Coordinates of C-alpha atoms in Angstrom, one line a residue:
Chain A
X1 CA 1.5 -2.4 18.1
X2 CA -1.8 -3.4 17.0
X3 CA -1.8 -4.8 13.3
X4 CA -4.2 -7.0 11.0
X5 CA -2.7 -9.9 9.3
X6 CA -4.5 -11.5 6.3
X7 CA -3.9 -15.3 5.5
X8 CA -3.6 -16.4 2.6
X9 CA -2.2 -13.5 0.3
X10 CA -3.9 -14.8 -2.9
X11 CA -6.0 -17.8 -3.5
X12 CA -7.3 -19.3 -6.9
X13 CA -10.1 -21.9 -6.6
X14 CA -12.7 -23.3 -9.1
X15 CA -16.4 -22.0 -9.2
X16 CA -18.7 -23.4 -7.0
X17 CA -16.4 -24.1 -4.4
X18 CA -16.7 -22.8 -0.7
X19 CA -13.5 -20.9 0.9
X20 CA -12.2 -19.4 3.6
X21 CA -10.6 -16.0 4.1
X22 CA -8.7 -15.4 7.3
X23 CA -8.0 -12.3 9.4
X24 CA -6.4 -12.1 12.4
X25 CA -5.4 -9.2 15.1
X26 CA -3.2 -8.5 17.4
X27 CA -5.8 -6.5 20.2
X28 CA -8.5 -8.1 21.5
X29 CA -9.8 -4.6 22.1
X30 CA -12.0 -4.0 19.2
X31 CA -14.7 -1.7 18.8
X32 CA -16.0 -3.2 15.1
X33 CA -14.4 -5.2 12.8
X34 CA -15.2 -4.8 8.8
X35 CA -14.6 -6.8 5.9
X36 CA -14.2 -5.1 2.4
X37 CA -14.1 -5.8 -1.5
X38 CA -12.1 -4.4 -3.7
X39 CA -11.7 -3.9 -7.2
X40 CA -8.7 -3.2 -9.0
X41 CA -7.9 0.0 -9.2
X42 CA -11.2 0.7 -7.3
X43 CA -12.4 2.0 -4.3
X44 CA -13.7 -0.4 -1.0
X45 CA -17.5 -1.7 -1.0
X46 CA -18.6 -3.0 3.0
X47 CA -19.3 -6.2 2.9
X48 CA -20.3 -7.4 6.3
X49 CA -19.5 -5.5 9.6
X50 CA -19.6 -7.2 13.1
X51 CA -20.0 -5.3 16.2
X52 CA -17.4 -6.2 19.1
X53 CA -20.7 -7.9 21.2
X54 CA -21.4 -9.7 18.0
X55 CA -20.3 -13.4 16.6
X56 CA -21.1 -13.1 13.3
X57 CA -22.8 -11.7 10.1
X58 CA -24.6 -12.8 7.6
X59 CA -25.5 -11.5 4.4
X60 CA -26.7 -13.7 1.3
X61 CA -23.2 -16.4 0.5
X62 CA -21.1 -14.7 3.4
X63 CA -20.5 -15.3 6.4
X64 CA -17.9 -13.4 8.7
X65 CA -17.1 -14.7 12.0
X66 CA -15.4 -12.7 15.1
X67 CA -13.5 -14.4 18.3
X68 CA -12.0 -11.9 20.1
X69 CA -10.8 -13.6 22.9
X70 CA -8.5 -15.4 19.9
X71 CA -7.6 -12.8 18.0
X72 CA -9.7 -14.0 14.8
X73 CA -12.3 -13.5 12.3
X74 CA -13.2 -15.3 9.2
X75 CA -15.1 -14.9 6.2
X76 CA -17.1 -17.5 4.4
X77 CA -18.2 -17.4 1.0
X78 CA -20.5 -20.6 -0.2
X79 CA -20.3 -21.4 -3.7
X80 CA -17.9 -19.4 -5.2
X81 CA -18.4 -17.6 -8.6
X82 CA -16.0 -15.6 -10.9
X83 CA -18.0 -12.6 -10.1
X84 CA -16.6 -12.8 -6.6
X85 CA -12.9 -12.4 -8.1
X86 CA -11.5 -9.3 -6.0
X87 CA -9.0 -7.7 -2.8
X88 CA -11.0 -9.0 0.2
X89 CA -9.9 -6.6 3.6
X90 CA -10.4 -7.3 6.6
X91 CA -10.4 -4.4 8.9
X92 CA -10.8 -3.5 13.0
X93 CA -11.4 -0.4 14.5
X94 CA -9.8 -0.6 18.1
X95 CA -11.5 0.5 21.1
X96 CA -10.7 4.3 21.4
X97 CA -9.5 4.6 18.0
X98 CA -11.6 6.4 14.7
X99 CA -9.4 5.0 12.4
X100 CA -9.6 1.4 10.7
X101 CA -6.8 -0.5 10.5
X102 CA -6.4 -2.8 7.4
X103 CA -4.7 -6.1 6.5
X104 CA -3.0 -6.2 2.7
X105 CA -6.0 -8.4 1.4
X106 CA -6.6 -11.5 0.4
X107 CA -6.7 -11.9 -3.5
X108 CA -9.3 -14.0 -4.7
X109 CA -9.8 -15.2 -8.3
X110 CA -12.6 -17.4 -9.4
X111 CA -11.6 -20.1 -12.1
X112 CA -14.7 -20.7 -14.0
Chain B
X1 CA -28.9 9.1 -3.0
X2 CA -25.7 9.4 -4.0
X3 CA -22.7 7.8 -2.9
X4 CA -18.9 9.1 -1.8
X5 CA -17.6 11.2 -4.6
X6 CA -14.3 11.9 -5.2
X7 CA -12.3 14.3 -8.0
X8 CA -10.1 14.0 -9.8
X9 CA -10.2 9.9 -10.4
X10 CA -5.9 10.1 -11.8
X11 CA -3.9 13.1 -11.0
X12 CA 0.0 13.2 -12.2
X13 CA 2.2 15.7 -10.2
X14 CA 6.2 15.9 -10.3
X15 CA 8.3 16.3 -7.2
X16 CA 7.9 19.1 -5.3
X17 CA 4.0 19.9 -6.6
X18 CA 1.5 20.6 -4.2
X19 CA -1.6 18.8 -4.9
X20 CA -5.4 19.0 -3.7
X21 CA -7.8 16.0 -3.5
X22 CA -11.3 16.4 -2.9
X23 CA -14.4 14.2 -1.6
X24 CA -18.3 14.9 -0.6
X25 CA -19.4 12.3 1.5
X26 CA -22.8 10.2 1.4
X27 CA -26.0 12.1 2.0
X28 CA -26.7 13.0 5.6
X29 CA -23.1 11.6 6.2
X30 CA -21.1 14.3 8.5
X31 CA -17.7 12.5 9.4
X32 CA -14.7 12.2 6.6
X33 CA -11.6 10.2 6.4
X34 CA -9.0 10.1 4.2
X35 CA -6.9 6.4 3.4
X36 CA -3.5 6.2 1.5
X37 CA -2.9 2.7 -0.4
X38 CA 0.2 2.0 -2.0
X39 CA 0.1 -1.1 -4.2
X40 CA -0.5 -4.0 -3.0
X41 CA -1.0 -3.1 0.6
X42 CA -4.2 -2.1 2.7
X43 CA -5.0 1.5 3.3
X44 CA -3.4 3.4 5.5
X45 CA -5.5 6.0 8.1
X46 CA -4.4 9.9 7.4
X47 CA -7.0 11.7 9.0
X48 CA -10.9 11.9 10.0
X49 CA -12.4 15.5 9.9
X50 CA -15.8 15.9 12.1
X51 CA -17.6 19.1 12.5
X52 CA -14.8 21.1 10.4
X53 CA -12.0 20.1 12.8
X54 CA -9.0 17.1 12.7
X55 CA -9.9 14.3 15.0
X56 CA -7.9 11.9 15.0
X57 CA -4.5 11.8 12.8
X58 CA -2.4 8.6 11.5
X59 CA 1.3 8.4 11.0
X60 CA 1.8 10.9 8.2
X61 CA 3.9 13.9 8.3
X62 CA 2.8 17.3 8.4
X63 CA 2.9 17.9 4.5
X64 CA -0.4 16.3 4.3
X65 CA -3.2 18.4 5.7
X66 CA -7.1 18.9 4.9
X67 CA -10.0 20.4 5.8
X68 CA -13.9 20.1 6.2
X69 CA -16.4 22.8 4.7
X70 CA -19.7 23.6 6.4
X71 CA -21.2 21.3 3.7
X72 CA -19.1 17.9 5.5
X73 CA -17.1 18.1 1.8
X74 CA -13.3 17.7 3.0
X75 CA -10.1 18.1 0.8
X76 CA -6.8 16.7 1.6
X77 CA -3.3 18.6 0.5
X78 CA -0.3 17.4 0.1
X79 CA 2.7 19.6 -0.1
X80 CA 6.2 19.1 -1.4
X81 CA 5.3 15.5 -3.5
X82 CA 7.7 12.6 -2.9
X83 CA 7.6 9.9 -5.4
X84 CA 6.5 8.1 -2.5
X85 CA 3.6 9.6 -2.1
X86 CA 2.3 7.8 -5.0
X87 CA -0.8 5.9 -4.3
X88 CA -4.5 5.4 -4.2
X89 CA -6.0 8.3 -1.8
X90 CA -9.5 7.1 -0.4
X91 CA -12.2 9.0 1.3
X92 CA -14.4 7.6 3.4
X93 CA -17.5 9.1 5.2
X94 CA -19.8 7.8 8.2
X95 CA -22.3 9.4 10.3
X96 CA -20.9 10.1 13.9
X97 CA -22.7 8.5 17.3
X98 CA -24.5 5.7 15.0
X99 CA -22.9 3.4 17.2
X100 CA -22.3 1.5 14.1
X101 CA -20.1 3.9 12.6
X102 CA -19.8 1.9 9.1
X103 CA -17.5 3.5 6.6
X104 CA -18.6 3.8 2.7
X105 CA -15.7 4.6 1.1
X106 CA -15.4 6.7 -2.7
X107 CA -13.6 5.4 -5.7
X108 CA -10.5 7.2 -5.0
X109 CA -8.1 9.3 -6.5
X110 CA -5.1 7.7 -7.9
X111 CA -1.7 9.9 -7.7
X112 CA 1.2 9.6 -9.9
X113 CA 4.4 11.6 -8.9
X114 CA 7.1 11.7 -11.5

């Protein structure tokens, strides 16, 4: 079955520090792999998307890895800030597949 | 240029309603999905409509059901309401053969069944 695990469930940390979200899934057949924001109650903004011939993204304080071959991707955000306080998703599209399929989140909250 | 749109943003049905949900997807945007989230959880895939016809179909049973208009606007039904049907319905819309195929997804429709 292929799934998408998200580790930890929820995480609190002070402003300013750096963190790490973690995704991980079970097919190393992968056609794209996306990571999300959410707001409550809100609908999902893209963050960053890696292509399956890609290692990582980069786009201003994130950073989201992909390593296939483990089953992993990560997403780094540098200098955390309350504004980033949200549902982070990670999700893959499998090879052969339209749909995405999503992990239940990571919540973040910001402690300023 | 706008964005996903979706109507209505709440909707409350009882058991046993029928209910329609509609989205227009981005500008120049021709593929539509639809995503159920129950609380808590990640959505889940119900469907992706391309060029008026059901491509691809998740694990939902046949109560749920959409369509696409000439225009790429989609709407998703859902007959006979369960209280489990409650949820967060998302649309999501991407332009096919991109070969980047990223999704922008609407605000959602929230769905409470009494």
């Amino acid at each position: 079955k292929q799934e998408v695990t998200q580790i930890p469930a929820a995480l609190s940390v002070p402003e300013g520090e750096n963190l790490v979200l973690n995704c991980s899934f079970t097919d190393s057949a992968i056609y794209n792999l996306q990571w999300f924001r959410q707001d409550p109650g809100k609908g999902l903004t893209s963050l960053l998307l890696i292509q399956s011939s890609q290692r990582e993204q980069t786009s201003g304080r994130l950073n989201a890895s992909l390593d296939k071959s483990s089953g992993r991707s990560t997403l780094y955000i540098a200098a955390s800030q309350p504004g980033d306080s949200a549902t982070y998703l990670c999700a893959v599209c499998y090879t052969g597949r339209r749909a995405l399929t999503f992990g239940s989140g990571t919540r973040l909250q910001v402690q300023p | 240029d706008a964005g996903v749109t979706q109507s209505p943003t709440h909707l409350i049905k009882t058991r046993g309603q029928q209910v329609t949900l509609r989205c227009s997807p981005k500008s120049g945007h021709d593929t539509v999905s639809w995503y159920q989230q129950a609380l808590g959880q990640g959505p889940q895939f119900i469907f992706q409509y391309y060029e008026e016809e059901e491509r691809q179909r998740g694990n939902f049973p046949d109560r749920f059901s959409g369509h696409q208009f000439p225009n790429y606007s989609s709407e998703l039904n859902v007959n006979a309401l369960l209280l489990g049907d409650s949820a967060l319905y998302l649309c999501a819309s991407s332009l096919v053969g991109t070969g980047n195929e990223k999704l922008f997804f609407g605000s959602g429709t929230q769905l409470s069944v009494l």
